[in-house]
Amino acid sequence: MLEKEINYLKKYLPSDKLDEGIKRLNNGEPVQYIVGNVEFYGYTLDVDSRVLIPRRETEELVEEVIKRSKSFNNPVIIDVGTGSGAIAISLSKELDTHVFASDISLDAIEVANKNINKTNANITLLRGDMLKPYIEDNIKVDIIVSNPPYIKEDENIEEIVKNNEPHLALYAKNNGLEFYESILKDASKVLNNKYLIAFEIGNT
């Protein structure tokens, strides 16, 4: 039995829903989707099967961007492929600043918008593929942050991830490098002279 996950169920589910939640857990559904939220960087964010579940590794990315952002004066920050909005919300709240966030998925935009309203974060949401919405709107930025899909199409991953989380947010062509290459190819069109590009990357 998964003690940590069951304790999470007990924390967020009413007692009359607990047995059903444990059954779903035993059937291979992520605990975060069962309760409908995830704890990320001190914020409780809504998640469901339309978006990737934010993970501890992504909190480390947020920590690093916060640290390095101090070398900028009121930096313009964009979160590319925002999903649930976890990165953008954490940066906006922790730095007390406006952040742009984008995603190609309308489902993800809907979830992110819900979390933005829930946390009262100062974020402008854009819909589009990678850097295209920023290029189209002539937005110039100092910091690009992204946790793009980076799993190789033929890579073996945990069944609980493969069977539940959106493949649009998981898999990338060209040996997992597709979206890094897309961002780097167009980065010069949106970046100011001094800049930071911060990616989460998989094992290579």
Coordinates of C-alpha atoms in Angstrom, one line a residue:
M1 CA 0.0 0.0 0.0
L2 CA 1.2 3.5 -0.8
E3 CA 1.3 5.2 2.6
K4 CA 2.4 8.6 1.3
E5 CA -0.3 8.7 -1.4
I6 CA -3.0 7.5 1.0
N7 CA -2.1 10.2 3.5
Y8 CA -2.5 12.7 0.7
L9 CA -5.9 11.3 -0.1
K10 CA -6.9 11.7 3.6
K11 CA -5.7 15.3 3.6
Y12 CA -7.9 16.4 0.6
L13 CA -10.7 13.9 0.2
P14 CA -13.9 13.9 2.4
S15 CA -14.2 10.7 4.4
D16 CA -17.0 9.3 2.3
K17 CA -14.8 9.6 -0.8
L18 CA -11.8 7.9 0.7
D19 CA -12.6 4.3 -0.3
E20 CA -13.3 5.3 -3.9
G21 CA -10.0 7.3 -3.9
I22 CA -8.0 4.3 -2.7
K23 CA -9.6 2.1 -5.3
R24 CA -8.6 4.6 -8.0
L25 CA -5.1 4.7 -6.6
N26 CA -4.8 0.9 -6.7
N27 CA -6.0 1.0 -10.3
G28 CA -3.0 3.1 -11.3
E29 CA -4.4 6.6 -11.2
P30 CA -2.1 9.4 -9.9
V31 CA -3.1 10.6 -6.5
Q32 CA -2.9 14.2 -7.7
Y33 CA -5.6 13.6 -10.3
I34 CA -7.8 11.8 -7.8
V35 CA -7.8 14.7 -5.3
G36 CA -7.6 17.3 -8.1
N37 CA -4.6 19.2 -6.9
V38 CA -0.8 19.2 -6.3
E39 CA 1.4 21.0 -3.9
F40 CA 4.1 23.0 -5.8
Y41 CA 6.5 25.5 -4.4
G42 CA 4.2 26.3 -1.4
Y43 CA 1.1 26.7 -3.6
T44 CA -1.8 24.2 -3.9
L45 CA -2.6 24.1 -7.6
D46 CA -5.5 22.4 -9.5
V47 CA -4.5 19.6 -11.8
D48 CA -6.4 17.0 -13.8
S49 CA -5.6 14.7 -16.8
R50 CA -5.5 17.7 -19.2
V51 CA -2.1 18.8 -17.8
L52 CA 1.2 17.3 -16.6
I53 CA 1.6 16.9 -12.9
P54 CA 4.3 19.4 -11.7
R55 CA 7.2 17.6 -10.0
R56 CA 10.0 18.4 -7.5
E57 CA 12.5 18.7 -10.3
T58 CA 10.6 21.6 -11.7
E59 CA 10.6 23.3 -8.3
E60 CA 14.4 23.2 -8.6
L61 CA 14.1 25.0 -11.9
V62 CA 12.0 27.7 -10.3
E63 CA 14.5 28.1 -7.5
E64 CA 17.4 28.6 -9.9
V65 CA 15.5 31.2 -12.0
I66 CA 14.6 33.1 -8.8
K67 CA 18.3 33.1 -7.8
R68 CA 19.6 34.2 -11.3
S69 CA 16.8 36.8 -11.8
K70 CA 18.4 39.0 -9.2
S71 CA 21.0 40.1 -11.8
F72 CA 18.2 41.7 -13.8
N73 CA 16.3 44.9 -13.2
N74 CA 12.6 44.1 -13.4
P75 CA 13.0 41.3 -15.9
V76 CA 10.4 40.4 -18.4
I77 CA 9.8 36.6 -17.9
I78 CA 8.0 34.1 -20.1
D79 CA 7.1 30.5 -19.3
V80 CA 6.8 28.5 -22.5
G81 CA 4.5 25.5 -22.4
T82 CA 3.0 26.5 -19.0
G83 CA 0.7 23.5 -18.5
S84 CA -0.9 24.0 -15.1
G85 CA 0.8 27.3 -14.8
A86 CA 3.0 26.1 -11.9
I87 CA 6.3 27.7 -13.0
A88 CA 4.7 31.0 -14.0
I89 CA 2.6 31.3 -10.9
S90 CA 5.6 30.5 -8.6
L91 CA 7.8 33.0 -10.3
S92 CA 5.2 35.7 -10.4
K93 CA 4.3 35.3 -6.7
E94 CA 7.8 34.8 -5.4
L95 CA 9.3 37.7 -7.4
D96 CA 6.2 39.8 -7.1
T97 CA 6.3 40.5 -10.8
H98 CA 4.3 40.1 -14.0
V99 CA 5.0 37.0 -16.0
F100 CA 3.8 35.9 -19.5
A101 CA 2.8 32.2 -19.9
S102 CA 1.8 30.3 -23.0
D103 CA 0.7 26.9 -24.2
I104 CA -0.5 25.4 -27.4
S105 CA -3.2 23.3 -25.6
L106 CA -6.5 25.0 -24.9
D107 CA -7.1 22.5 -22.2
A108 CA -3.9 23.5 -20.5
I109 CA -4.8 27.2 -20.9
E110 CA -8.1 26.6 -19.1
V111 CA -6.4 24.8 -16.2
A112 CA -3.6 27.5 -15.9
N113 CA -6.2 30.3 -16.0
K114 CA -8.1 28.6 -13.1
N115 CA -4.8 28.4 -11.1
I116 CA -3.9 32.0 -11.9
N117 CA -7.3 33.2 -10.6
K118 CA -7.0 30.9 -7.6
T119 CA -3.5 32.3 -6.6
N120 CA -4.2 35.9 -7.8
A121 CA -0.9 35.7 -9.7
N122 CA 0.0 38.6 -12.1
I123 CA 0.2 36.6 -15.3
T124 CA -0.8 37.2 -19.0
L125 CA -1.8 34.0 -20.7
L126 CA -1.2 33.5 -24.4
R127 CA -2.1 30.5 -26.6
G128 CA 0.3 29.4 -29.2
D129 CA 3.2 27.1 -30.2
M130 CA 6.5 27.7 -28.4
L131 CA 7.7 31.3 -29.0
K132 CA 5.2 32.1 -31.8
P133 CA 2.8 34.1 -29.7
Y134 CA 5.6 36.3 -28.4
I135 CA 7.1 36.9 -31.8
E136 CA 3.6 37.7 -33.2
D137 CA 3.0 40.2 -30.4
N138 CA 6.5 41.6 -30.6
I139 CA 7.1 40.9 -27.0
K140 CA 10.8 41.4 -25.9
V141 CA 11.9 39.4 -22.9
D142 CA 14.9 38.9 -20.5
I143 CA 14.2 35.4 -19.2
I144 CA 12.8 32.4 -21.1
V145 CA 11.8 29.5 -18.8
S146 CA 10.5 26.2 -20.1
N147 CA 9.8 22.6 -19.1
P148 CA 8.9 21.3 -22.5
P149 CA 8.1 17.8 -23.5
Y150 CA 11.4 15.9 -23.7
I151 CA 10.7 12.2 -23.6
K152 CA 11.9 10.3 -26.6
E153 CA 9.0 8.7 -28.6
D154 CA 10.3 5.2 -28.1
E155 CA 11.5 5.7 -24.5
N156 CA 10.1 3.4 -21.7
I157 CA 8.5 5.4 -18.9
E158 CA 6.5 4.5 -15.8
E159 CA 3.1 3.0 -16.6
I160 CA 1.3 5.5 -14.3
V161 CA 2.7 8.4 -16.3
K162 CA 2.2 6.8 -19.7
N163 CA -1.4 5.8 -19.0
N164 CA -2.6 9.0 -17.3
E165 CA -0.7 12.1 -18.2
P166 CA -1.2 13.9 -21.6
H167 CA 1.2 12.7 -24.2
L168 CA 1.3 16.2 -25.8
A169 CA 3.1 17.3 -22.6
L170 CA 5.4 14.3 -22.5
Y171 CA 6.8 13.3 -25.9
A172 CA 9.1 15.1 -28.3
K173 CA 10.5 14.1 -31.7
N174 CA 14.2 14.1 -32.7
N175 CA 15.4 12.1 -29.7
G176 CA 13.5 14.3 -27.3
L177 CA 15.1 17.5 -28.5
E178 CA 12.3 18.9 -30.7
F179 CA 11.1 21.7 -28.5
Y180 CA 14.5 22.8 -27.1
E181 CA 15.6 23.3 -30.7
S182 CA 12.4 25.2 -31.6
I183 CA 12.9 27.6 -28.7
L184 CA 16.6 28.1 -29.3
K185 CA 16.0 28.6 -33.1
D186 CA 13.6 31.5 -32.5
A187 CA 15.0 32.9 -29.2
S188 CA 16.9 35.8 -30.8
K189 CA 13.6 37.1 -32.1
V190 CA 12.3 37.8 -28.6
L191 CA 15.4 38.2 -26.3
N192 CA 16.9 41.4 -25.1
N193 CA 20.7 41.9 -25.1
K194 CA 21.1 40.5 -21.6
Y195 CA 19.1 37.3 -21.1
L196 CA 18.7 34.0 -19.4
I197 CA 17.3 30.8 -20.9
A198 CA 16.4 28.2 -18.3
F199 CA 15.2 24.7 -19.3
E200 CA 14.3 21.6 -17.4
I201 CA 15.9 18.7 -19.3
G202 CA 15.7 14.9 -19.1
N203 CA 18.4 12.3 -18.6
T204 CA 20.5 12.0 -21.8

